[in-house]
Short mmCIF file of C-alpha atoms in Angstrom, two decimals:
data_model
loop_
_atom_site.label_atom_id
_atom_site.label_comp_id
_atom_site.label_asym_id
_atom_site.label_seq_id
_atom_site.Cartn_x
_atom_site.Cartn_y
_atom_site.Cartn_z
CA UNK A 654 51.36 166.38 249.86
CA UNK A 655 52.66 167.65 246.46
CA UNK A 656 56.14 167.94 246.39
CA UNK A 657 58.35 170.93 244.55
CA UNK A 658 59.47 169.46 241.06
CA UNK A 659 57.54 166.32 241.32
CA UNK A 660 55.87 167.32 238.08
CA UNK A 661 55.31 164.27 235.70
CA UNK A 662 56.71 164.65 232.19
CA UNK A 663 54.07 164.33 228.98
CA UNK A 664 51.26 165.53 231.47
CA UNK A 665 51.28 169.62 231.42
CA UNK A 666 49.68 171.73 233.86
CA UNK A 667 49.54 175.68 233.01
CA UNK A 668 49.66 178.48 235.64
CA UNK A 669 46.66 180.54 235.83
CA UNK A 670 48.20 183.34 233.56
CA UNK A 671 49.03 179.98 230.51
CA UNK A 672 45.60 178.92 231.25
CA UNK A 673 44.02 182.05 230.07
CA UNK A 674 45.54 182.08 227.00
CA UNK A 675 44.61 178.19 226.71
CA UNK A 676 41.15 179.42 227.20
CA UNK A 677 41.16 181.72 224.72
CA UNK A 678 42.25 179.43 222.05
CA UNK A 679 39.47 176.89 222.87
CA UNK A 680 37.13 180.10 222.72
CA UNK A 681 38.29 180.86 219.34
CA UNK A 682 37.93 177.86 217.63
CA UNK A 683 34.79 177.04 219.51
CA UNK A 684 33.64 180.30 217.76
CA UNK A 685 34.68 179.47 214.55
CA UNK A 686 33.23 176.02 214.58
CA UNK A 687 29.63 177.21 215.32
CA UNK A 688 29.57 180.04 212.85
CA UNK A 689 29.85 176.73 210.46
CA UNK A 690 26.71 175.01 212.00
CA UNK A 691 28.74 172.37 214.18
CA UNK A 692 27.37 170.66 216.86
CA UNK A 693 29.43 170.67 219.94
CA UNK A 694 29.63 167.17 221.66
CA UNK A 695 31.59 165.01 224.62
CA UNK A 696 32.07 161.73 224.83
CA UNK A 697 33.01 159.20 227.74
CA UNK A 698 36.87 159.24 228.00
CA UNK A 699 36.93 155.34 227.99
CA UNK A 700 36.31 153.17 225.39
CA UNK A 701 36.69 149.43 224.51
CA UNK A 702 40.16 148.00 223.45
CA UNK A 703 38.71 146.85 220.33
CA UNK A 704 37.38 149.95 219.66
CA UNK A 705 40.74 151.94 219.92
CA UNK A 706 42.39 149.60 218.07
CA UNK A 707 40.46 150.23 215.03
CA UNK A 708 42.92 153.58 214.37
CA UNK A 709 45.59 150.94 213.49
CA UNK A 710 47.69 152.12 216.62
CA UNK A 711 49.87 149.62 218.71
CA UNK A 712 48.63 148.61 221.49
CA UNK A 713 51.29 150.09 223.21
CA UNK A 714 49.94 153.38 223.09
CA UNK A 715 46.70 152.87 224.41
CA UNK A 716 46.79 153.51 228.47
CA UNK A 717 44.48 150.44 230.16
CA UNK A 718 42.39 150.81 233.27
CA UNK A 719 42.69 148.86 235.81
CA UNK A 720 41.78 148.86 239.54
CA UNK A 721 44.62 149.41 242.17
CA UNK A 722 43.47 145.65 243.88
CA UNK A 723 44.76 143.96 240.27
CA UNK A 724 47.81 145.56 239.55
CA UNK A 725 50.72 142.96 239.92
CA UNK A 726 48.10 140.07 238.93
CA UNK A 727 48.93 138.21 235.79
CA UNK A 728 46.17 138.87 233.19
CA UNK A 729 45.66 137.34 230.28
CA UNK A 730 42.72 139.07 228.90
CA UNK A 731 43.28 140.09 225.44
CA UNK A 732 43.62 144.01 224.95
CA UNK A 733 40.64 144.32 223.03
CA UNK A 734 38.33 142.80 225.69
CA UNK A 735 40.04 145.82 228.46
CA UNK A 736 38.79 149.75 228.96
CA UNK A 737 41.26 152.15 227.88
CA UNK A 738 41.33 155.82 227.42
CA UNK A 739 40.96 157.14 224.26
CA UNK A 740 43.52 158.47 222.21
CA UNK A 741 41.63 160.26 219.65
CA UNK A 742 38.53 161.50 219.37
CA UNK A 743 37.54 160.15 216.35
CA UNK A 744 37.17 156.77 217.23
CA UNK A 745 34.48 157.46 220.15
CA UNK A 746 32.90 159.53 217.41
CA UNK A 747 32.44 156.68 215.16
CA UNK A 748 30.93 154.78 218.16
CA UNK A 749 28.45 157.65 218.98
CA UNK A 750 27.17 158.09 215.85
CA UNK A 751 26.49 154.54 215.63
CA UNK A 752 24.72 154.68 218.90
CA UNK A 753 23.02 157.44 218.32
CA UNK A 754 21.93 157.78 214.70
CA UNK A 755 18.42 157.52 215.59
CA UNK A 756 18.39 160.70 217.49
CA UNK A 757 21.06 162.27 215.00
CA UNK A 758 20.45 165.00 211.68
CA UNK A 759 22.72 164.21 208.89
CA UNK A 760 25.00 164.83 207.69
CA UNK A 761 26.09 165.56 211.32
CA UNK A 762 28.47 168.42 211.86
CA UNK A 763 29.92 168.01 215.60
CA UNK A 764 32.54 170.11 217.22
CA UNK A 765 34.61 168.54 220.32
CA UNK A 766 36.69 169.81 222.48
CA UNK A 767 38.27 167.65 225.04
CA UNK A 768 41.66 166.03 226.76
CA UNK A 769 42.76 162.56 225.08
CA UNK A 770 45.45 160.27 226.36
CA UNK A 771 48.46 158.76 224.41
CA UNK A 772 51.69 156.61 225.56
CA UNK A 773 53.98 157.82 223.66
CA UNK A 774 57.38 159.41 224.46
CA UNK A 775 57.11 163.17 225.71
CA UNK A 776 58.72 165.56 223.88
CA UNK A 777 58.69 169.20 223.08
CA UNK A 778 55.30 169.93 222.14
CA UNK A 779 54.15 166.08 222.67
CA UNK A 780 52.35 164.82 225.70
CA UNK A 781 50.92 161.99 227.30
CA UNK A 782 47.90 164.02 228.25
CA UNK A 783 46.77 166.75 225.61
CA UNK A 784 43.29 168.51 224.41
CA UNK A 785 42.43 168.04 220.73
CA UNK A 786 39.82 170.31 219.20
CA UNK A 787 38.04 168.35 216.19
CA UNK A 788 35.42 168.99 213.85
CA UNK A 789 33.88 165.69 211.83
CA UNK A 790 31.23 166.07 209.32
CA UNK A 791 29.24 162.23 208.99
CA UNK A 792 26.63 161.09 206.61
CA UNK A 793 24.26 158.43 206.40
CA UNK A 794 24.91 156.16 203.60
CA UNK A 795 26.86 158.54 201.77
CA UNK A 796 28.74 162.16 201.98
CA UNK A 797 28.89 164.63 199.00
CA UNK A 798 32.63 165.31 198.49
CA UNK A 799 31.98 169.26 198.72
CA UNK A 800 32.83 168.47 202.83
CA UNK A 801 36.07 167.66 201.70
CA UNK A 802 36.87 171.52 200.66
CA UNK A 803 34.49 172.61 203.72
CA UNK A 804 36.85 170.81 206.82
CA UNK A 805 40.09 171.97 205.78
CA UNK A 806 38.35 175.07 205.03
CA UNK A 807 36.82 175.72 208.14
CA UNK A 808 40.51 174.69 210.43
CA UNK A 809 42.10 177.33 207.81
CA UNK A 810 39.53 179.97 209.10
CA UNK A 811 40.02 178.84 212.92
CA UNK A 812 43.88 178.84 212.97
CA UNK A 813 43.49 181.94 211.10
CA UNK A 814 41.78 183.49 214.19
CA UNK A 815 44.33 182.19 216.49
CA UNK A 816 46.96 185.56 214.50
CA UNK A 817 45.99 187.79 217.39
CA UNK A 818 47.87 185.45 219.64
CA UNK A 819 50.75 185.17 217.62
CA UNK A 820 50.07 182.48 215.50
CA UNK A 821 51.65 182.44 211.98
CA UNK A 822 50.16 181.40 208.64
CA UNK A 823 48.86 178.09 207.99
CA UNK A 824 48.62 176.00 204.67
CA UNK A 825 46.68 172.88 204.68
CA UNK A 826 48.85 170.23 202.86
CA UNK A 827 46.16 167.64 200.83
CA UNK A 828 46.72 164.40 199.25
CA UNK A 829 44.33 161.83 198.92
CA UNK A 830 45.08 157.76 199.39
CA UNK A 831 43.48 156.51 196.07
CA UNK A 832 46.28 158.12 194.41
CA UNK A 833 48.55 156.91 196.49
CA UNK A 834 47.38 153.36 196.78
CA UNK A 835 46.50 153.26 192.82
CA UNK A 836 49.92 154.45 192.40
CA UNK A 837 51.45 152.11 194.37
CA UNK A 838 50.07 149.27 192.91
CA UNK A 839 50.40 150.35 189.63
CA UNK A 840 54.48 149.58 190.25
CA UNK A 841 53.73 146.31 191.88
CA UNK A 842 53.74 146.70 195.44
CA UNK A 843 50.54 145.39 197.25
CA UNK A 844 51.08 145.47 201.10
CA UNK A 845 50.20 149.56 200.35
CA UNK A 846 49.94 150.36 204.26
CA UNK A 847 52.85 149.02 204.91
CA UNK A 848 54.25 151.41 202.37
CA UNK A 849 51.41 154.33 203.93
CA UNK A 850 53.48 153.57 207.23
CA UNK A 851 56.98 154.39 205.95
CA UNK A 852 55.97 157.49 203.98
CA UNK A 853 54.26 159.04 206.81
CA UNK A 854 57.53 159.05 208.40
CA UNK A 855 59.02 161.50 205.62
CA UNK A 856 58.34 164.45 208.40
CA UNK A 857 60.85 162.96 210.99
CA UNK A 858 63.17 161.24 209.16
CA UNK A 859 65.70 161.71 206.02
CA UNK A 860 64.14 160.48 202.89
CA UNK A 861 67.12 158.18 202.47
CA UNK A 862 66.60 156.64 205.57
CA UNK A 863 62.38 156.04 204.82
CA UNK A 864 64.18 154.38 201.76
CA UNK A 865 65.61 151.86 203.60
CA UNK A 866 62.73 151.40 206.12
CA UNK A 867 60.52 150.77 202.60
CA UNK A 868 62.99 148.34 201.60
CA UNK A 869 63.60 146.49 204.85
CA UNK A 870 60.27 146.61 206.50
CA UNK A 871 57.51 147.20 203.27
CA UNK A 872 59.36 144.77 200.75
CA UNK A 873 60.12 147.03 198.34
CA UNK A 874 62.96 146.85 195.88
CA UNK A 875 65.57 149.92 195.67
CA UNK A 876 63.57 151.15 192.13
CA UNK A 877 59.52 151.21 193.83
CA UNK A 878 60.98 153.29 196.77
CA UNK A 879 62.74 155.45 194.58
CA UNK A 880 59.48 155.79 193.12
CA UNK A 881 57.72 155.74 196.26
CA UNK A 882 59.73 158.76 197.16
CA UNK A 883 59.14 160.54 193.84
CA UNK A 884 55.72 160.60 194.22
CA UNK A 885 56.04 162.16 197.78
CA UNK A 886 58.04 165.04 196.46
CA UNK A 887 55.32 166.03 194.07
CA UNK A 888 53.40 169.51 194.83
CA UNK A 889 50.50 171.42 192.57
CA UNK A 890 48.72 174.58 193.69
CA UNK A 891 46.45 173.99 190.95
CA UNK A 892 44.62 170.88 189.60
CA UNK A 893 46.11 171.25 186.23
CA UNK A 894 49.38 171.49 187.64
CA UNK A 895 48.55 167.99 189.71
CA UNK A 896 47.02 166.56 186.58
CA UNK A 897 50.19 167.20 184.81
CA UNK A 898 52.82 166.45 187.19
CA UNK A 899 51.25 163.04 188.24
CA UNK A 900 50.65 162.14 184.79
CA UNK A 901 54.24 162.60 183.81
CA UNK A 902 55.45 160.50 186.81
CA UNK A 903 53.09 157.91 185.77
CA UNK A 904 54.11 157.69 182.43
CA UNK A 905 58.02 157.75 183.91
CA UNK A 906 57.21 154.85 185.69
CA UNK A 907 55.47 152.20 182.72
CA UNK A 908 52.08 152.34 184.57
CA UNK A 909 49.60 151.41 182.05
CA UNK A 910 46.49 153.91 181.90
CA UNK A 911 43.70 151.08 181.38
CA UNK A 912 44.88 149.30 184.14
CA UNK A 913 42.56 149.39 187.31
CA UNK A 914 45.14 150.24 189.56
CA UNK A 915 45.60 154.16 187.58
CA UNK A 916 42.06 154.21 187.83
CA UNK A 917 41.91 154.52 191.46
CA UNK A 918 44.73 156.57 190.96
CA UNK A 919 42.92 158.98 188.75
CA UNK A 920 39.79 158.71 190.97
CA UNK A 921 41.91 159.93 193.91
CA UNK A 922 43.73 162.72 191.60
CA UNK A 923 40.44 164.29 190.14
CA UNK A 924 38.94 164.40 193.92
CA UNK A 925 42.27 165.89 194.85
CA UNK A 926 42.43 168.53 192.01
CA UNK A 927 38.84 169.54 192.97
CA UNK A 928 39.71 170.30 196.80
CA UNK A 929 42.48 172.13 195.32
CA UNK A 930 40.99 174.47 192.67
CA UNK A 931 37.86 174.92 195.53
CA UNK A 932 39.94 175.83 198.01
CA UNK A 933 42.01 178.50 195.80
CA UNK A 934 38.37 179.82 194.65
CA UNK A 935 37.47 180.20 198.46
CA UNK A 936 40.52 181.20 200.25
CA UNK A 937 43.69 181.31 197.74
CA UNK A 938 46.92 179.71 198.99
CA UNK A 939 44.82 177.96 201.82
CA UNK A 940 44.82 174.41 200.58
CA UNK A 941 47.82 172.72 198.38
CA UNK A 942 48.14 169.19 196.89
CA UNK A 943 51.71 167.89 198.53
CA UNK A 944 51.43 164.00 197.99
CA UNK A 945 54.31 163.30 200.68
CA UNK A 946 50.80 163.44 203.22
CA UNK A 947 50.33 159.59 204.01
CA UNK A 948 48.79 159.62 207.47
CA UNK A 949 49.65 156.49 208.05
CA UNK A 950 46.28 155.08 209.63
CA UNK A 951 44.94 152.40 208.68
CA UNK A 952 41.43 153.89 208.06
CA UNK A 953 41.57 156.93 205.70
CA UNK A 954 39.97 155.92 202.48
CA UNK A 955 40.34 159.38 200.28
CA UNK A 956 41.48 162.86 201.15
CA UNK A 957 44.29 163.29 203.81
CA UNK A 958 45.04 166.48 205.55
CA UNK A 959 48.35 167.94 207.15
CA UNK A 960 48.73 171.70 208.55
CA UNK A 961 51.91 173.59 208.77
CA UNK A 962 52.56 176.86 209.79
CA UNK A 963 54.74 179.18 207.93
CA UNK A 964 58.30 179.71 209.55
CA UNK A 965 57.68 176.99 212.17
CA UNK A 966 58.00 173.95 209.99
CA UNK A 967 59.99 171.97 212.80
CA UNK A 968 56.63 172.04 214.57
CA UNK A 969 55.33 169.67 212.31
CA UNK A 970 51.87 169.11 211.39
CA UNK A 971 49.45 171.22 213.75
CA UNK A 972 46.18 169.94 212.43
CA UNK A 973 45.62 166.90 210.58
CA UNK A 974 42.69 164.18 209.00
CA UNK A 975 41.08 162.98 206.63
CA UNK A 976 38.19 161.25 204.82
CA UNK A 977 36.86 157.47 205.92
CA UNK A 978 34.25 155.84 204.36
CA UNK A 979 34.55 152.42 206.68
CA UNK A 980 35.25 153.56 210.22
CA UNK A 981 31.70 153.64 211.69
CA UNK A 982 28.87 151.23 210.56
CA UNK A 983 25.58 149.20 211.51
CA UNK A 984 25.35 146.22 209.65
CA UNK A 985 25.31 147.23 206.14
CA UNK A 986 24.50 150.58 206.74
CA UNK A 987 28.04 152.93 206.60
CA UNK A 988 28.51 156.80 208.04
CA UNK A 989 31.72 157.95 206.16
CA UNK A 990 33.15 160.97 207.34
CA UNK A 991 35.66 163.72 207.19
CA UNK A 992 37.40 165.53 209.41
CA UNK A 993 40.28 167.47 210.57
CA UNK A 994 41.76 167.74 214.67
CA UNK A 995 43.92 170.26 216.03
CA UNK A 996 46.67 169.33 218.60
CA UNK A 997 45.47 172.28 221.44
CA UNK A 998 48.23 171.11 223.21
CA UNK A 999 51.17 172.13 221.03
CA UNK A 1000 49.64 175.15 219.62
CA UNK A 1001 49.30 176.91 223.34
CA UNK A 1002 52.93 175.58 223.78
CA UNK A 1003 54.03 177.09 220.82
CA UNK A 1004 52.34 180.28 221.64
CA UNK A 1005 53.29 180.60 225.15
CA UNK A 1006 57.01 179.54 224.73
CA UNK A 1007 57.83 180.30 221.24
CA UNK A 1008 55.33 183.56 219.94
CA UNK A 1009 55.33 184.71 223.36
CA UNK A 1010 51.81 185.15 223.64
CA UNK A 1011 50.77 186.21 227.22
CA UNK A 1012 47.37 188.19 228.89
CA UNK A 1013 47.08 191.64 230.33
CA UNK A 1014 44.39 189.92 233.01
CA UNK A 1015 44.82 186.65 235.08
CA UNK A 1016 41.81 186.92 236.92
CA UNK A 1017 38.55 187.42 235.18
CA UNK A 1018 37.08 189.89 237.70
CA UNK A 1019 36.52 193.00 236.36
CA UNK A 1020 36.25 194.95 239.58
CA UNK A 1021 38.35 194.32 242.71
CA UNK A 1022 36.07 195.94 245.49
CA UNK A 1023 37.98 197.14 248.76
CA UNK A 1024 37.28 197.05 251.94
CA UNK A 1025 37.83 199.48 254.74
CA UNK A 1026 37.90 197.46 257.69
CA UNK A 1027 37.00 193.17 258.27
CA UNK A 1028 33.58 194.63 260.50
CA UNK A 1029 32.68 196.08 257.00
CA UNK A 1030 33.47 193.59 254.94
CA UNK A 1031 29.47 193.01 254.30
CA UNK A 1032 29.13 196.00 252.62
CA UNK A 1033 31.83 195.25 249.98
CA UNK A 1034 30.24 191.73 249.54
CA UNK A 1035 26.26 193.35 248.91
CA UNK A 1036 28.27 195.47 245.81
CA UNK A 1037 29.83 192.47 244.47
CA UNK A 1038 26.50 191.00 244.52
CA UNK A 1039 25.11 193.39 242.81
CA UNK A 1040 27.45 193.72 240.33
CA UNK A 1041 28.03 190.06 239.38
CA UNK A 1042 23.54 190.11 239.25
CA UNK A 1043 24.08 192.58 236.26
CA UNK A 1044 27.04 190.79 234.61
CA UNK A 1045 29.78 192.18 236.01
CA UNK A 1046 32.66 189.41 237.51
CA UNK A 1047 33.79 191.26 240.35
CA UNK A 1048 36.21 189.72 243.49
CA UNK A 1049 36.28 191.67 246.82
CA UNK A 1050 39.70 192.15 248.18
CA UNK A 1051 41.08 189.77 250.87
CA UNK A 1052 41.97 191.33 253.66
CA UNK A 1053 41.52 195.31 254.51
CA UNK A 1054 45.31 195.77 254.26
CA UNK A 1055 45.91 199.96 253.69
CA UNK A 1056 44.57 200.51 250.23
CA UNK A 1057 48.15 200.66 248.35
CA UNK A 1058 48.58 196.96 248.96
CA UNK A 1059 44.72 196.37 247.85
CA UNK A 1060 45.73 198.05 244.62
CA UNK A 1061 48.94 196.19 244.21
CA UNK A 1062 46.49 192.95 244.65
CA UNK A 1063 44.25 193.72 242.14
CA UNK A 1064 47.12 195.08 239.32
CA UNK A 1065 48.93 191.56 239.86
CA UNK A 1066 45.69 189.98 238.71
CA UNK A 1067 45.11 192.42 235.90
CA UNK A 1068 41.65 193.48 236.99
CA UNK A 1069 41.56 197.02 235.96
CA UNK A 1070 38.84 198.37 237.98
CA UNK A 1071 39.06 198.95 242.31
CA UNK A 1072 35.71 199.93 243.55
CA UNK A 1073 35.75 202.07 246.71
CA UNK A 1074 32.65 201.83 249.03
CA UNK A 1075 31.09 204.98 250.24
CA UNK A 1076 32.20 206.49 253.19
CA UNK A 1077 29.98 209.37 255.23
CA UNK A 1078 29.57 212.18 252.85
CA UNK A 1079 31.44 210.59 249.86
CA UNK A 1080 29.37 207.93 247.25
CA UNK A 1081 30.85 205.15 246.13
CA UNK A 1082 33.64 205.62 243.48
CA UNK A 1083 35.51 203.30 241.11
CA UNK A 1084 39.17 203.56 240.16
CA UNK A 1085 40.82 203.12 237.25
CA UNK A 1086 44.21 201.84 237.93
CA UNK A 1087 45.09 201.28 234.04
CA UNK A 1088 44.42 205.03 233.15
CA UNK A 1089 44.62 206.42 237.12
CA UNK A 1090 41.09 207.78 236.68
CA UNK A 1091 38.71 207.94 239.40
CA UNK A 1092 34.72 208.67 239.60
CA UNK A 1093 31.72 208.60 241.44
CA UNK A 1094 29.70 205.60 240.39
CA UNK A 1095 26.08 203.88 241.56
CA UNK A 1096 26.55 199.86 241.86
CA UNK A 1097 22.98 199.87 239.83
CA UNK A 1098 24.19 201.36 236.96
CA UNK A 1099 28.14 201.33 236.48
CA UNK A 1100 29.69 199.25 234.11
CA UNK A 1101 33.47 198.72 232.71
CA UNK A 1102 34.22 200.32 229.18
CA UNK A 1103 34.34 197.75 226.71
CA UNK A 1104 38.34 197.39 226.82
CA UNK A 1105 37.91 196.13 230.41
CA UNK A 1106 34.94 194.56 230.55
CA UNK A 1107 36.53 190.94 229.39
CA UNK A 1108 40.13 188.96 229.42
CA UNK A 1109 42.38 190.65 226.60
CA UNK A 1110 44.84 188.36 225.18
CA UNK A 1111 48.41 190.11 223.82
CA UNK A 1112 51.64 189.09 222.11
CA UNK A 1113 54.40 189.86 223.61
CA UNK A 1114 58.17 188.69 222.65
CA UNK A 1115 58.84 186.93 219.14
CA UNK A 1116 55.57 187.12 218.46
CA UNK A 1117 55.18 190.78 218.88
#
């Protein structure tokens, strides 16, 4: 039996009311996604350890499964040979494809939707358990970079359809790990994702402080993190701007331009000032370059994504990604990707507890149908059947309490409509209990005006 307050933390569960507006979000981007051609996909929620520890996570955050008859038995099977749930959904992705490239069109454009599992420490906006919504777009041998401007792109436009529910303004932040990496090693340091690691920490730390950690746990001396940290604090809205700024630092810092290492630097820079200047032609102010975005994972190979949202900063990043060329392959055969995920998660959190976003209907009947007394109650069940034949979600009241309290019933739920049954010389008649209007109606025609006729989402409170 479930006890009062035995709730575990990092695992949320919303109340029917939260879990509308949870729907709604999934409905939205699920909306937005297919308008772009995605494919919409699931995958098994287990995979092997050495699958999930591709990402470059610690084992530590992967959660094993194990039978209730082995726990307390000492095991010394390695993690990778154990099932454990995935953390991501980009990993099984890389695994499906693989499987499944025979029965796949590329590039392949796949939407997901589904709940992921990660031990880390709970906090506001952080779980254990938590939906991600991603959208990956995979090739077969190669993929044009154009589908680096078309993910972010396509988040922008989803989040951007998430304003209704009281969702501010969100900028895609861009940098791309060629530049980083070239630059890197253009100032001597080689063990680059051990630097990646530190940098990625510039969102939760003090930059003094990742200054140290690049110094005590990346080997670098006091003058490459200061340099290190210089880079990070670079921004361009433009790609001339990029091209200028990142030359200047360059030149600051003694890094020879024939030198392979600016190469890849430049490589990374050029592919950066194109997402840039693409973005601004599609959707101005969407996309900026802010090289501070390391996402430090081990297997991003070009273009790195962070999202923020305007006047919510402390959120951090609410969609993030990137490009990788390596992660998924069949012998010599490679399906580099891009892609971008949204923490579902944190964004209803946000909404519900910070923009206040809440719904006018809890149930998603449209029509509450009374009844007059329990030896009728077949009558009021024939015009729910009707109505749900033709479309209509309709719920028939409980009990055949006096018809005040049947009202009450159906305005804590939201549903708008109350059908009356016919009774001797009256027809049937619906109710309005939103506008207090009330009509004759026939089951085989009737239907709720548009405003009623589905779950409305509003904003309420800060975000109103």
């Amino acid at each position: 039996m479930a006890k009062k307050g035995a709730s575990i933390s990092g695992f949320p569960e919303w109340l029917p009311a939260e879990r509308v507006v949870e729907q709604g979000v999934i409905d939205t981007l699920r909306r937005v996604f297919e308008l772009h051609g995605f494919l919409g996909i699931e995958t098994r929620a287990v995979e092997s350890g050495a699958s999930l520890l591709k990402k470059g996570e610690t084992s530590k955050e992967i959660y094993l499964l194990s039978r209730l008859q082995e726990f307390g038995q000492d095991d010394d099977t390695p993690v990778e040979e154990h099932l454990g749930l995935h953390f991501d959904l980009t990993v099984p992705l890389s695994r499906y494809v693989v499987e499944n490239s025979g029965d796949l069109v590329f590039p392949f454009k796949r939407w997901q939707i589904q709940k992921v599992w990660r031990g880390e420490r709970p906090q506001e906006g952080r779980y254990r358990e938590f939906t991600q919504a991603d959208i990956d777009i995979v090739g077969n041998g190669s993929l044009p970079d154009h589908y680096d401007v078309d993910a972010p792109l396509v988040m922008v436009e989803a989040l951007e359809g998430l304003r209704p529910f009281g969702l501010p303004e969100a900028t895609v932040h861009a940098n791309n790990r060629k530049l980083s990496e070239g630059f890197y090693r253009g100032i001597g340091i080689d063990n680059v994702d051990d630097v990646l690691h530190q940098v990625d920490k510039l969102d939760k730390i003090p930059a003094i402080e990742v200054s140290q950690l690049l110094q005590s746990e990346a080997g670098c001396t006091p003058d490459q993190a200061a340099a290190c940290l210089a880079l990070a604090e670079l921004q361009a809205s433009d790609g001339d701007q990029l091209r200028q700024t990142f030359t200047s630092l360059c030149s600051q810092q003694g890094i020879d331009q024939t030198s392979d290492a600016y190469q890849m630097a430049a490589e990374g820079m050029e592919t950066l000032a194109m997402i840039i200047d693409e973005a601004a032609r599609i959707r101005p102010g969407s996309v900026i370059a802010d090289l501070r975005i390391a996402r430090g994972l081990d297997y991003y190979t070009g273009s790195v994504y962070e999202t923020f949202l305007d006047g919510a900063e402390s959120l951090g990043s609410v969609c993030s990604g990137g490009r990788y060329d390596n992660l998924a392959s069949q012998g010599s055969r490679k399906y580099p990707g891009v892609g971008l995920s949204i923490g579902v998660s944190r964004l209803v959190s946000y909404l519900l507890h910070s923009a206040g976003a809440t719904t006018s209907r809890v149930s998603a009947a449209a029509v509450l149908v009374a009844v007059w007394n329990e030896e009728e109650r077949s009558v009021s069940d024939h015009i729910a059947s009707s109505l749900r034949s033709r479309g209509i979600a309709a719920d028939v009241a409980p009990t055949a309490a006096k018809l005040g309290k049947q009202i009450k019933y159906a305005d804590k739920l939201g549903i708008p409509y109350v059908w009356f049954p016919a009774q001797e010389d009256e027809p049937d008649q619906v109710k309005n209990i939103v506008t207090g209007e009330q009509t004759a109606a026939d089951v085989s025609v009737w239907s709720p005006a548009d405003d009623y006729a589905r779950q409305a989402i509003v904003v309420a409170g800060k975000g109103n």
